[in-house]
Structures are given as C-alpha cells and as structure tokens.
JSON list of C-alpha atoms in Angstrom, two decimals:
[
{"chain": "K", "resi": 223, "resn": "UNK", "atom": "CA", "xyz": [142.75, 70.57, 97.23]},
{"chain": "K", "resi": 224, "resn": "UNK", "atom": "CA", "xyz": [144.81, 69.62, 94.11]},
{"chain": "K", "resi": 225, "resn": "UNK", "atom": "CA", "xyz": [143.98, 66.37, 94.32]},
{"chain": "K", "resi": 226, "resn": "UNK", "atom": "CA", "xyz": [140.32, 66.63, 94.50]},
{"chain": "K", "resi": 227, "resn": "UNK", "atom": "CA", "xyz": [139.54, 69.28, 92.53]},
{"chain": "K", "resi": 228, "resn": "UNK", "atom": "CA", "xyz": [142.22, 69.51, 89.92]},
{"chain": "K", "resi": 229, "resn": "UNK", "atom": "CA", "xyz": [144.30, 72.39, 88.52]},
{"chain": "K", "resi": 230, "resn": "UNK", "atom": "CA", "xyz": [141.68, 75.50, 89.03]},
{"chain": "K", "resi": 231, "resn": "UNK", "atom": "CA", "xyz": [141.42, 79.22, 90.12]},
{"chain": "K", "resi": 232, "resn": "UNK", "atom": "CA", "xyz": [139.90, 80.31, 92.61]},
{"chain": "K", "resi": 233, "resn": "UNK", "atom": "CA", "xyz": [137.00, 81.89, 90.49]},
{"chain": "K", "resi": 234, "resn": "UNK", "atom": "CA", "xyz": [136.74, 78.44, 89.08]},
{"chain": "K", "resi": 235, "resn": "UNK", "atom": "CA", "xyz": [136.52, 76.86, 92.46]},
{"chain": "K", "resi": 236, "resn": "UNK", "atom": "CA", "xyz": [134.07, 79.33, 93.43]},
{"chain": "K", "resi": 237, "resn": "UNK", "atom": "CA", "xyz": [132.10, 78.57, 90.06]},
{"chain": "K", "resi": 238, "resn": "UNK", "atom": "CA", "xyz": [132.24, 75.07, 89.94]},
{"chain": "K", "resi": 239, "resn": "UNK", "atom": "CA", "xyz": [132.36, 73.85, 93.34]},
{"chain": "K", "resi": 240, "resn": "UNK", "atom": "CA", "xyz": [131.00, 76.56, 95.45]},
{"chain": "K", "resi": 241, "resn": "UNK", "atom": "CA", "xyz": [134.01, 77.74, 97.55]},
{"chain": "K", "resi": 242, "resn": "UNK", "atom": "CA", "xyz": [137.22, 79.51, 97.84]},
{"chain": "K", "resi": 243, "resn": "UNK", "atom": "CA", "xyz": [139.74, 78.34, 99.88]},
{"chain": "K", "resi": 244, "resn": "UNK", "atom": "CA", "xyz": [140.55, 80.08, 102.93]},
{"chain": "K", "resi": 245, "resn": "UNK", "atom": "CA", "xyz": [143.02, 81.58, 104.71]},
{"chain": "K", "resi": 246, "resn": "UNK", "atom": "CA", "xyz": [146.00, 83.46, 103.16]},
{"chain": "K", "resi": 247, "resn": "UNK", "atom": "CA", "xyz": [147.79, 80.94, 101.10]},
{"chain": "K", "resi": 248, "resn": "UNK", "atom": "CA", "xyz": [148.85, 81.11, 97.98]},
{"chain": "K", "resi": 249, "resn": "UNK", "atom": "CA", "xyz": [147.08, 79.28, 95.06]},
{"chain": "K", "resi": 250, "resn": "UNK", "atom": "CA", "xyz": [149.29, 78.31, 92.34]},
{"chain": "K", "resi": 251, "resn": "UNK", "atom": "CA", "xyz": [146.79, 78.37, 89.95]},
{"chain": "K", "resi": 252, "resn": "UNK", "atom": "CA", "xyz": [145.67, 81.84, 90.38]},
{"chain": "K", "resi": 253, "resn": "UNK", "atom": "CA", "xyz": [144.30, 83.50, 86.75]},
{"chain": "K", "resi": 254, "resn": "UNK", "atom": "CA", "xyz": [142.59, 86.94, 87.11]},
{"chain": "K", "resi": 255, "resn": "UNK", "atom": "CA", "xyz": [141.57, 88.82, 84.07]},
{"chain": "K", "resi": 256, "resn": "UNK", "atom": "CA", "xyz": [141.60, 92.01, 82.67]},
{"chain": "K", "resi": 257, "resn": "UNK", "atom": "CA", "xyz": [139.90, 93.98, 80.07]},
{"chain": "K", "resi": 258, "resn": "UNK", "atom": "CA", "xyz": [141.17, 96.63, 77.18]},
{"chain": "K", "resi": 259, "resn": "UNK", "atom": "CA", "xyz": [137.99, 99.04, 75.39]},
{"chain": "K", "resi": 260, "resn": "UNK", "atom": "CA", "xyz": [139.74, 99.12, 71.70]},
{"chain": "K", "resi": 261, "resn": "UNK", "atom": "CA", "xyz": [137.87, 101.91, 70.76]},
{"chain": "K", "resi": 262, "resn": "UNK", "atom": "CA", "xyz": [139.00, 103.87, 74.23]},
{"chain": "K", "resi": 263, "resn": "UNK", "atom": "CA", "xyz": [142.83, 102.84, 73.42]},
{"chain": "K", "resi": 264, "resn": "UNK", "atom": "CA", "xyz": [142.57, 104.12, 70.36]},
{"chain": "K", "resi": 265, "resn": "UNK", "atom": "CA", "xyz": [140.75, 107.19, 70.63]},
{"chain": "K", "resi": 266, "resn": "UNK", "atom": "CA", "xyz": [143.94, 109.69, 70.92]},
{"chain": "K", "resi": 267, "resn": "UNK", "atom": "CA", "xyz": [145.11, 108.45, 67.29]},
{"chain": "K", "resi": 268, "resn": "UNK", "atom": "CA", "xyz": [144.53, 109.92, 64.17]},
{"chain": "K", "resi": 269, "resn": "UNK", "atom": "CA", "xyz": [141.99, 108.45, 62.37]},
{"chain": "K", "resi": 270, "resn": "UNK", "atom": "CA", "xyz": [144.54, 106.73, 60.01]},
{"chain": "K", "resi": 271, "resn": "UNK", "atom": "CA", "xyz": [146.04, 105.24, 62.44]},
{"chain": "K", "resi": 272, "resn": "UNK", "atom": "CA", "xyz": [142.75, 104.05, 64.52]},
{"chain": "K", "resi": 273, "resn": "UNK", "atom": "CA", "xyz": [141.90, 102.38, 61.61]},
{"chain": "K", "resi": 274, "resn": "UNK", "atom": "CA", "xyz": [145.03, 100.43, 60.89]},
{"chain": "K", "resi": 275, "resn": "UNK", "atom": "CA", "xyz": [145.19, 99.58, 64.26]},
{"chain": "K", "resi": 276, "resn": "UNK", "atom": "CA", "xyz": [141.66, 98.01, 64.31]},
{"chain": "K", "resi": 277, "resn": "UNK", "atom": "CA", "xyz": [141.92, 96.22, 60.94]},
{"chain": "K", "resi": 278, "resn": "UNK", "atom": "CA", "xyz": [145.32, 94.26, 62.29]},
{"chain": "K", "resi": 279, "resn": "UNK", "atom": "CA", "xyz": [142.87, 93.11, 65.58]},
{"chain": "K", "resi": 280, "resn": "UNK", "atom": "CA", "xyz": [140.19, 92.13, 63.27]},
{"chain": "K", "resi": 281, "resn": "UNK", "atom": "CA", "xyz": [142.63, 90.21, 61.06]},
{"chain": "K", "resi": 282, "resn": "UNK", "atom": "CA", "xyz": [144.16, 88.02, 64.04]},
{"chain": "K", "resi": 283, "resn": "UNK", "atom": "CA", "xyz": [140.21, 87.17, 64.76]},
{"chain": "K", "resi": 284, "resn": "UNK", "atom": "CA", "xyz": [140.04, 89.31, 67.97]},
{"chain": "K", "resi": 285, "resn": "UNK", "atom": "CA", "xyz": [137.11, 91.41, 68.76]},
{"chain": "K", "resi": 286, "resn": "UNK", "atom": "CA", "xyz": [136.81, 95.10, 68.24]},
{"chain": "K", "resi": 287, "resn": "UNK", "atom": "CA", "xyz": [133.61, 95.46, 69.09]},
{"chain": "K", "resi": 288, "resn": "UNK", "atom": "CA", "xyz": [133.60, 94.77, 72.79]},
{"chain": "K", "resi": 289, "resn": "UNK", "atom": "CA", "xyz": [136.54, 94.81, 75.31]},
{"chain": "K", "resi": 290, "resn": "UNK", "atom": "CA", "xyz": [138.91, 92.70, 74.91]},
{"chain": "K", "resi": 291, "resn": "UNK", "atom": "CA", "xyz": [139.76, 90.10, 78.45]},
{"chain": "K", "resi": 292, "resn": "UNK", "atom": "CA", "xyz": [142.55, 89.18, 78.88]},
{"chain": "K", "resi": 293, "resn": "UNK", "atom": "CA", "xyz": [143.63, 86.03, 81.49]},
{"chain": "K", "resi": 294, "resn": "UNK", "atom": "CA", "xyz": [146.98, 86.87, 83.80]},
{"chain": "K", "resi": 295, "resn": "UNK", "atom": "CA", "xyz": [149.18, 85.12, 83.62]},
{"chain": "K", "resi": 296, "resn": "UNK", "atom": "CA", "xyz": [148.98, 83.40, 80.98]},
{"chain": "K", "resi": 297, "resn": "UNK", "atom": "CA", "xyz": [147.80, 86.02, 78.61]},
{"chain": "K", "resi": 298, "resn": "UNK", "atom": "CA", "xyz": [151.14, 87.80, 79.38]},
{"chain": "K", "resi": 299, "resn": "UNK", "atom": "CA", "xyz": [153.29, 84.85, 78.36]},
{"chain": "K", "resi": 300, "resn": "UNK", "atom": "CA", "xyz": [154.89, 83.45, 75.16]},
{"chain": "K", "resi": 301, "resn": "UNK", "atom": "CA", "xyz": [151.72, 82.73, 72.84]},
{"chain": "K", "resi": 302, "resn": "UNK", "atom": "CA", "xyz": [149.22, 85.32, 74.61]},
{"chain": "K", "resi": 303, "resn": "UNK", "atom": "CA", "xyz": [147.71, 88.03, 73.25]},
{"chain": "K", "resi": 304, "resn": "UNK", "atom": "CA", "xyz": [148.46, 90.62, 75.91]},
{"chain": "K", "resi": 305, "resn": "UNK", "atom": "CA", "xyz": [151.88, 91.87, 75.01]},
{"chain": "K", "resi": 306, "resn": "UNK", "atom": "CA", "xyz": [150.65, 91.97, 70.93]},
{"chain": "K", "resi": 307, "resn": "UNK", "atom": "CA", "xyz": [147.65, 93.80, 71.46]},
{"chain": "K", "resi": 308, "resn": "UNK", "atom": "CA", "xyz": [149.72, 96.66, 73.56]},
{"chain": "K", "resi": 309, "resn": "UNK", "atom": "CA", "xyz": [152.72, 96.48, 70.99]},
{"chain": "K", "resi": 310, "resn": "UNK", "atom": "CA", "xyz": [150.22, 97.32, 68.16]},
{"chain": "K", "resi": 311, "resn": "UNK", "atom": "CA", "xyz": [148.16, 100.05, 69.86]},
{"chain": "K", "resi": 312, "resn": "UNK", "atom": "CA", "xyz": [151.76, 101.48, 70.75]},
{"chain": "K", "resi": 313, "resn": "UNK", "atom": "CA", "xyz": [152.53, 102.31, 67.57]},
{"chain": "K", "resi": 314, "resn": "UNK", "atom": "CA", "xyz": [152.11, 105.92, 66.88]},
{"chain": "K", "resi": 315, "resn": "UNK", "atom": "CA", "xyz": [151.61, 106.03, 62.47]},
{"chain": "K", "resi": 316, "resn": "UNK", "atom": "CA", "xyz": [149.29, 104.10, 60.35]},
{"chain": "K", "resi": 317, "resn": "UNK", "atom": "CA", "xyz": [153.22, 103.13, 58.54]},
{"chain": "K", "resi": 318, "resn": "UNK", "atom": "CA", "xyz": [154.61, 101.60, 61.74]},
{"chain": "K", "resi": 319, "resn": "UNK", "atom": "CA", "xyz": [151.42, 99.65, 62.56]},
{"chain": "K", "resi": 320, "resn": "UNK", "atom": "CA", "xyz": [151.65, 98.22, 58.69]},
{"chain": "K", "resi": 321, "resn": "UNK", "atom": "CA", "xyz": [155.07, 97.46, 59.43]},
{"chain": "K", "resi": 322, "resn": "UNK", "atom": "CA", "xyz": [154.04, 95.79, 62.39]},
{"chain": "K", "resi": 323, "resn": "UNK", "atom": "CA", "xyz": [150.72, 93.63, 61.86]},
{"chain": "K", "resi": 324, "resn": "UNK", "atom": "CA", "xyz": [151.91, 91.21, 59.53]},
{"chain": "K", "resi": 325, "resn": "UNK", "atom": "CA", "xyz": [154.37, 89.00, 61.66]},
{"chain": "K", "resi": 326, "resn": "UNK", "atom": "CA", "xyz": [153.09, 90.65, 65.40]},
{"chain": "K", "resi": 327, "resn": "UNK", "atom": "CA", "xyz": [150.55, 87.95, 66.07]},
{"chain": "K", "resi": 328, "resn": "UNK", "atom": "CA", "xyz": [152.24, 85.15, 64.31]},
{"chain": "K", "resi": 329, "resn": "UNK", "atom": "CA", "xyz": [153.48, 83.48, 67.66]},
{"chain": "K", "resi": 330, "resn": "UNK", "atom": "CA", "xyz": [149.64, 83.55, 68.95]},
{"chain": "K", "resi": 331, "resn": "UNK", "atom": "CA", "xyz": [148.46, 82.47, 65.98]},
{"chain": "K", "resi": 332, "resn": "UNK", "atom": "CA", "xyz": [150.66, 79.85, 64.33]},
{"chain": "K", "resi": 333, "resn": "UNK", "atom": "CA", "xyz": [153.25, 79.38, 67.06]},
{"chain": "K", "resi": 334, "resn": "UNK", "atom": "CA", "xyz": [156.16, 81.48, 65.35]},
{"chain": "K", "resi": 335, "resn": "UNK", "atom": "CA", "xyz": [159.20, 82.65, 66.72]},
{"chain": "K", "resi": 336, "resn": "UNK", "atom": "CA", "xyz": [158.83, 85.95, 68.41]},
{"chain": "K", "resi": 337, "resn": "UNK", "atom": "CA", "xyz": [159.61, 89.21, 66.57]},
{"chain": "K", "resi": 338, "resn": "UNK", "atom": "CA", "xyz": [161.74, 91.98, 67.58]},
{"chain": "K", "resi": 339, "resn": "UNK", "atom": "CA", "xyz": [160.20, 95.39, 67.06]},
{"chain": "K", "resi": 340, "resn": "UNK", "atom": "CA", "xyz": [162.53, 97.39, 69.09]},
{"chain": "K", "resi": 341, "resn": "UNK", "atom": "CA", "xyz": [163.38, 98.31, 72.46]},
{"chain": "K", "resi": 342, "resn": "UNK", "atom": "CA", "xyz": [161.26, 102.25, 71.94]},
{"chain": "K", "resi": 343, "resn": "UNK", "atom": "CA", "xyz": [158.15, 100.07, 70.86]},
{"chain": "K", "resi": 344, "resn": "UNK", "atom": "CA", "xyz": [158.77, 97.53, 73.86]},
{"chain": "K", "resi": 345, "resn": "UNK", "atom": "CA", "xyz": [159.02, 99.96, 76.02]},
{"chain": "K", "resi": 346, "resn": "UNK", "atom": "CA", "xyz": [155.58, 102.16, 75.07]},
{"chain": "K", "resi": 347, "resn": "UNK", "atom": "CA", "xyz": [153.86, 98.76, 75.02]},
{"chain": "K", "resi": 348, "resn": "UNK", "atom": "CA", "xyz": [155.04, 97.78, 78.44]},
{"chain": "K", "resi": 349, "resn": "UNK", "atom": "CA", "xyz": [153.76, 101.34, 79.92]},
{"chain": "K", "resi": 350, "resn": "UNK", "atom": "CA", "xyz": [150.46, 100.71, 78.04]},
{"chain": "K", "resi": 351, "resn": "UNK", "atom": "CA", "xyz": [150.14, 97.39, 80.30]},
{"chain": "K", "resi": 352, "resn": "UNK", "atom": "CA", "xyz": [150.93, 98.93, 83.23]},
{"chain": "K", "resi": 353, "resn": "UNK", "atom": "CA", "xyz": [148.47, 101.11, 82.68]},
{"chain": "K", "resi": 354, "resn": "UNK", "atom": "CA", "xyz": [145.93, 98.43, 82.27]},
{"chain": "K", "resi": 355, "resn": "UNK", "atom": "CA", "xyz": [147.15, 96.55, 85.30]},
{"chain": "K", "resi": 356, "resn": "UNK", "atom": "CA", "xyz": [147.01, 99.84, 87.50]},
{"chain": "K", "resi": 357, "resn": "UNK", "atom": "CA", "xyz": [143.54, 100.48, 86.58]},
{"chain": "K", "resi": 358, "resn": "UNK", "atom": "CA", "xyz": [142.85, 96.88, 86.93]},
{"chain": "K", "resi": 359, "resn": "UNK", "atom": "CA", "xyz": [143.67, 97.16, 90.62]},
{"chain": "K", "resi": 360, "resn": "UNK", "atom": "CA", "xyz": [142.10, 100.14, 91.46]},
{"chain": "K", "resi": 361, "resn": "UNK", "atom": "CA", "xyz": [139.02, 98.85, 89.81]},
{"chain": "K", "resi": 362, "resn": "UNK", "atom": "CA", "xyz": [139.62, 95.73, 92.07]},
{"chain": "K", "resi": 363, "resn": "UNK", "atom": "CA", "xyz": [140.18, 97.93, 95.48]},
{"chain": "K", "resi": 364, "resn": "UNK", "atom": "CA", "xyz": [137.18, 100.00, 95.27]},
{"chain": "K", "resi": 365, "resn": "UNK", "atom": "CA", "xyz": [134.97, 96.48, 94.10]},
{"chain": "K", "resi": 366, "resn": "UNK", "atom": "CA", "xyz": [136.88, 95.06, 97.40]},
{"chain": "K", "resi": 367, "resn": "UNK", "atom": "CA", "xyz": [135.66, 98.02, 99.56]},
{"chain": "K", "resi": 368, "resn": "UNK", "atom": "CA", "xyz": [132.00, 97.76, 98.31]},
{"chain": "K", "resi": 369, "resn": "UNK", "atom": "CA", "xyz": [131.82, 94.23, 99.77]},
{"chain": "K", "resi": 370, "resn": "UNK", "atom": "CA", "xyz": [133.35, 94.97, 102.77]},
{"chain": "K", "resi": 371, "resn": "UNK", "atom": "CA", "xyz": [130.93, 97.57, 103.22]},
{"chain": "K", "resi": 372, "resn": "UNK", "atom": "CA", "xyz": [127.95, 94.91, 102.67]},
{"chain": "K", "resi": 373, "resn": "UNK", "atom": "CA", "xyz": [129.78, 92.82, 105.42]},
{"chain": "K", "resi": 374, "resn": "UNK", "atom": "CA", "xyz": [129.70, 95.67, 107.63]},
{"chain": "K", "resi": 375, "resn": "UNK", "atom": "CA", "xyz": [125.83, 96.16, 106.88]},
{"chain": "K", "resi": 376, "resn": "UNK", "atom": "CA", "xyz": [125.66, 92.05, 107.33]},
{"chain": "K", "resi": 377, "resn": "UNK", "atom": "CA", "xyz": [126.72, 92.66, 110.58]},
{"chain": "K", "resi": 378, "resn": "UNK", "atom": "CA", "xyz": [123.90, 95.82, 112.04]},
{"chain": "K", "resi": 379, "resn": "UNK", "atom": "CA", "xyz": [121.25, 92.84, 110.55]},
{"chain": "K", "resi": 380, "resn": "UNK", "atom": "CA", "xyz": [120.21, 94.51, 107.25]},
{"chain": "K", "resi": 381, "resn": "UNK", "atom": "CA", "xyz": [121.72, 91.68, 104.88]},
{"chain": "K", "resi": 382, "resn": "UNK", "atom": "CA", "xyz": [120.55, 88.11, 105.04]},
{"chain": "K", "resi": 383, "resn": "UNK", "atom": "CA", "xyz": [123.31, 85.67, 105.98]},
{"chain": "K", "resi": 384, "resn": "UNK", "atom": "CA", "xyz": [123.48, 83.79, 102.29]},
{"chain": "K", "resi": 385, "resn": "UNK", "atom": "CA", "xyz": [124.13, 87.37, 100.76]},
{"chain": "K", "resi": 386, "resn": "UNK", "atom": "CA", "xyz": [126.55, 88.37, 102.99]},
{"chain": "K", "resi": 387, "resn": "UNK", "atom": "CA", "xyz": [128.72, 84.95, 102.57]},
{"chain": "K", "resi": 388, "resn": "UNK", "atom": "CA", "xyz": [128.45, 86.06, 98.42]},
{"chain": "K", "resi": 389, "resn": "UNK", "atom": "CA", "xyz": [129.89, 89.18, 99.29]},
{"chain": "K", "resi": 390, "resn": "UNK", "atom": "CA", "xyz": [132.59, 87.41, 101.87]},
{"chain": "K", "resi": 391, "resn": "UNK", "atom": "CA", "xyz": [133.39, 84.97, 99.11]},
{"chain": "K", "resi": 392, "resn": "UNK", "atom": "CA", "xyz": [133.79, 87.87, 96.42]},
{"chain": "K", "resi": 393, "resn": "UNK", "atom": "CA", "xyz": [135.86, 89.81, 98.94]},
{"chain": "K", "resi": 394, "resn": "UNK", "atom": "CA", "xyz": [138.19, 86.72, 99.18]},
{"chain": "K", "resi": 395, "resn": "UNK", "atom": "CA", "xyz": [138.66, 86.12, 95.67]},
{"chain": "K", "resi": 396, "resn": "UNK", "atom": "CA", "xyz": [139.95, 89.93, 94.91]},
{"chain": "K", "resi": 397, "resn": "UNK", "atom": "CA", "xyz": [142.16, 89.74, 97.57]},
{"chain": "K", "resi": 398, "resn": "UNK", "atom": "CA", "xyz": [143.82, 86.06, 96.43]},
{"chain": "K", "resi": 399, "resn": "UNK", "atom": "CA", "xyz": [143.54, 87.43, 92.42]},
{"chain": "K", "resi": 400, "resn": "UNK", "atom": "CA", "xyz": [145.42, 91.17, 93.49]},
{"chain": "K", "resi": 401, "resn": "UNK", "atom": "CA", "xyz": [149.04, 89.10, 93.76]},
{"chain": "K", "resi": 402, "resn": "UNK", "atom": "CA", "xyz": [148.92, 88.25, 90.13]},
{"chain": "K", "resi": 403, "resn": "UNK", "atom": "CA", "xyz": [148.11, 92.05, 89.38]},
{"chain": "K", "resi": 404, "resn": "UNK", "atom": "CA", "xyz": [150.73, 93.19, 91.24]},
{"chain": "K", "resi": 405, "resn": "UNK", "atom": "CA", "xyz": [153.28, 90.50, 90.05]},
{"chain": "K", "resi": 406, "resn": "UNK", "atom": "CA", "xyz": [152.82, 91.47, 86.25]},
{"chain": "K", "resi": 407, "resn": "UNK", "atom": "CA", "xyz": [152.92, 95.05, 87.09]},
{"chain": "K", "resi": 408, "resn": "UNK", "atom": "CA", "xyz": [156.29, 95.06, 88.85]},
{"chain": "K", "resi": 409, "resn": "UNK", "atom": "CA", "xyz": [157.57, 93.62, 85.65]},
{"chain": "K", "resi": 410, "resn": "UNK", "atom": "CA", "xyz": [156.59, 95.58, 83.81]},
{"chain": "K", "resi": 411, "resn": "UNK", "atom": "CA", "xyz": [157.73, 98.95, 85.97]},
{"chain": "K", "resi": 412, "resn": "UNK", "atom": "CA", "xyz": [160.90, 97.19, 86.40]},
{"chain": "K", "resi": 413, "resn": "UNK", "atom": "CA", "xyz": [161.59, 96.17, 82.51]},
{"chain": "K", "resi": 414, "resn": "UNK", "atom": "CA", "xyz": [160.36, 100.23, 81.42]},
{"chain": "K", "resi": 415, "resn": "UNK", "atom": "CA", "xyz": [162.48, 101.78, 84.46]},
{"chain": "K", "resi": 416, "resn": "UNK", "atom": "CA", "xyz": [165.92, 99.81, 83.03]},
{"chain": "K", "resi": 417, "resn": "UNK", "atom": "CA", "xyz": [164.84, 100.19, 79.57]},
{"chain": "K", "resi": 418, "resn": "UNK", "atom": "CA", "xyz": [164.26, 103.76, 80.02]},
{"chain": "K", "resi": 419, "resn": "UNK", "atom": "CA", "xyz": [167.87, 104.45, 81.51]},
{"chain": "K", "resi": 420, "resn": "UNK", "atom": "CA", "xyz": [169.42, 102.85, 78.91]},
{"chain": "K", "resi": 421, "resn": "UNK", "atom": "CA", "xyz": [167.67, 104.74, 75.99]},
{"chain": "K", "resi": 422, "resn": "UNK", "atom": "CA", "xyz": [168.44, 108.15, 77.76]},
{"chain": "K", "resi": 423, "resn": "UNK", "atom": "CA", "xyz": [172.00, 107.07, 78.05]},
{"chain": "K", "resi": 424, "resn": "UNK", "atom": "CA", "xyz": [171.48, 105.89, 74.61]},
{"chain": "K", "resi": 425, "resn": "UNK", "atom": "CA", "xyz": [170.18, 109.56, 73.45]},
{"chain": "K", "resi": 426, "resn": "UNK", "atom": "CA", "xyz": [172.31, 111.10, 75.13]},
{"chain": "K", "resi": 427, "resn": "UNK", "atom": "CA", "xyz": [176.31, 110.07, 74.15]},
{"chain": "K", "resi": 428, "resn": "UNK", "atom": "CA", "xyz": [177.04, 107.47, 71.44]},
{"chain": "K", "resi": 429, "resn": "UNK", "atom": "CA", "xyz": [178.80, 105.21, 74.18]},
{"chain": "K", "resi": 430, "resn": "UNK", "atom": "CA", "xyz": [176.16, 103.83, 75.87]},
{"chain": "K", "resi": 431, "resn": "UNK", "atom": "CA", "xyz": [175.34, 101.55, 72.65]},
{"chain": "K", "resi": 432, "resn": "UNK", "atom": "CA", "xyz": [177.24, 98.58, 74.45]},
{"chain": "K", "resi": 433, "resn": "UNK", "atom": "CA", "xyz": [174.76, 99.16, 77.78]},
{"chain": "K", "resi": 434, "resn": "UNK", "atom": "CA", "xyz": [171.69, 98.75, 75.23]},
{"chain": "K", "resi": 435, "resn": "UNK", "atom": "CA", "xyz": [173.48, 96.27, 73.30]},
{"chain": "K", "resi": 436, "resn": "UNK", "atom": "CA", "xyz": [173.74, 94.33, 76.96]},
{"chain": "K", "resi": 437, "resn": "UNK", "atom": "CA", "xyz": [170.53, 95.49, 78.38]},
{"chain": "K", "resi": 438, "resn": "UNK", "atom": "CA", "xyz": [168.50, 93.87, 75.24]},
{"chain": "K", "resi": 439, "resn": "UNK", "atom": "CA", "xyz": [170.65, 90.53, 75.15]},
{"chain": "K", "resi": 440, "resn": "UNK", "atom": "CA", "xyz": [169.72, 90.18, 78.77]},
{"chain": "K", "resi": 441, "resn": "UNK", "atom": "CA", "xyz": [166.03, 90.89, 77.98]},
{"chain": "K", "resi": 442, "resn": "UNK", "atom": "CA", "xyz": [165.35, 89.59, 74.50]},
{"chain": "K", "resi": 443, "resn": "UNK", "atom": "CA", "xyz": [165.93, 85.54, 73.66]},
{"chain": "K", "resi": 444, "resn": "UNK", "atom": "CA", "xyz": [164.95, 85.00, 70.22]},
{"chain": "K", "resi": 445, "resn": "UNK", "atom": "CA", "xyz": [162.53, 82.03, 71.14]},
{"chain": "K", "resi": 446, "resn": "UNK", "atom": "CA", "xyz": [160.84, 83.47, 73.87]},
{"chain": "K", "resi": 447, "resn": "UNK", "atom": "CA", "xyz": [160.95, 86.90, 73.38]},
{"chain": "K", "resi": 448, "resn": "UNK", "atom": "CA", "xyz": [161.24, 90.17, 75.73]},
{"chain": "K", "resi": 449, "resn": "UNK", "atom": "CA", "xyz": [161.42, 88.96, 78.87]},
{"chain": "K", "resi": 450, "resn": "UNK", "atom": "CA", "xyz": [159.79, 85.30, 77.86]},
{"chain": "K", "resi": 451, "resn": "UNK", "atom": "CA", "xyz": [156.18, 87.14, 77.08]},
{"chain": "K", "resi": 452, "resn": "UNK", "atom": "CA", "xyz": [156.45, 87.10, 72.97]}
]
C-alpha cells in the first residue's frame, strides 16, 4: 500500500482513492483530528482573562471564531499547536496569560526553542487535553454505534447496498483513528498522574524538591520540550 499510494491516512485513502484498508492492522500513518470551541474553553474565566486569552490566539494567526482542529499526532508534537493552545487557556489571570503569550507560540511560529512555564501550568494544560481527547472518543463511540446501527438496518433490506458500504467504510475508519486517541491520552494521564505525586510531595514537606527536581529533568529537554511535544 505504501508503495502505491504514498504516505496517507486512512481518511485520505478513503478521500482520494476510495478505500480503507482492511482488516485490523495498523497504519503508520494514522492522523485523526480533534476540535477545541475557544469561546466554550473560555467561558468559566473572568472576562479579563477571556479576553487576554483570545487576543494571544488571534496574535499567533489562529482562529477564534470557529473551533479550532487539531491533527493527532502531529499537532501534539514539537512545533504543533496543541500543547500551546491548552497551556494558554490553562492559565487562570489575565497577568499569567501576559506573561505567557509572548514566547508560548514561538516554537510554532518561528521554530524557537521550547519554553518552560512550569510544571503547575504543564500539568493543568495536560488535564485540559485529556479532556479534549476523552470527549473526542466518546464523540467517536457513539458516531461508531450510529453506523453500526445503519449496518444492522442494511441488513433487514431498508438501506441500499452503496449506503451501507459508506457507513461500513466510516465505521472502519473510527475504529483504525481510536488508537491514536487513546495513545495521546495515556500520555497524557500518565505525565499528570507522576506530575501530580510529585507536586503533593512537593506541597507537602520541603524534601521532595530533589523528586521534582528529577521528575522534570526526566520530562523536560530544553530542545524538545515536556515530554518532546513543545
């Protein structure tokens, strides 16, 4: 398949050349995306804050005006916009987010080294994602169990054969796009489930500075960032 039809997804397969491979093989190619409502993420802020917020988005020449789609996995790597757009609308004062906007987008935009805003910050970010990614799967099961239901009705004769492949073909690209869901969001849980027992030891007796100290050199390189993502 590589060789004939290059390095493509399977919703570019399916869009380009009319199929989806088969079968439960893995295609290394895979990109699924997801999308972020600004205006919803922001909602819960104070108005100072929603506005700073938005203003930094509009400055790195990203859309406020419609959801934002983001493509896994690369939009979770070093350069993408995921892990930016979640640090900002983690920030909880119009102060932090000015802090912030100036230097968070610089790797997306001019290819800068990544920025360290702290291990609290990284950590609300990286729960914001998950959040995204878990309602990015749900919204994929219950899309999933609508075309399995059309099958079924394919089946008692009340769907014509070319709408029931669509709906066979959809089926089969959810299920092959879920394992990049799942793979981003068992990094994430992972990274916020150590991160969160070291800043509760942290909190909690002036020792445990060595176990951050050692949990963020582990995590953070200074030229790829928090766990290579930016």
């Amino acid at each position: 398949v590589l060789h004939l039809y290059n390095t493509n997804s399977s919703a570019m397969l399916w869009m380009t050349y009319g199929f989806i491979e088969d079968g439960d093989g893995e295609n290394p190619f895979e990109v699924v995306g997801i999308s972020v409502n600004l205006h919803e993420a922001v909602a819960s802020d104070d108005v100072d804050v929603q506005r700073a917020k938005l203003a930094a988005v509009r400055a790195a020449d990203l859309l406020v005006q419609q959801p934002l789609v983001f493509e896994l996995p690369s939009d979770g790597e070093l350069g993408g916009t995921l892990l930016p757009v979640a640090r900002l609308l983690a920030c909880r004062t119009a102060q932090e987010v000015g802090e912030l906007a100036p230097t968070i987008f610089s790797v997306v935009v001019d290819g800068g080294a990544p920025k360290n805003a702290g291990l609290e910050l990284e950590v609300r970010a990286r729960r914001l994602v998950a959040e995204w990614l878990r309602r990015a799967l749900h919204d994929s099961d219950t899309a999933m169990s609508k075309h399995q239901d059309k099958l079924v009705t394919g089946i008692d004769g009340k769907c014509s054969k070319q709408h029931q492949h669509l709906h066979e073909l959809a089926e089969r690209l959810l299920r092959r796009e879920r394992p990049v869901l799942e793979l981003e969001l068992r990094a994430c849980d992972e990274f916020v489930a150590e991160a969160a027992k070291v800043l509760q030891a942290s909190s909690r007796d002036g020792g445990a500075d060595s176990r951050r100290a050692a949990f963020e050199a582990e995590q953070w390189d200074d030229e790829t960032g928090w766990l290579g993502a930016g």
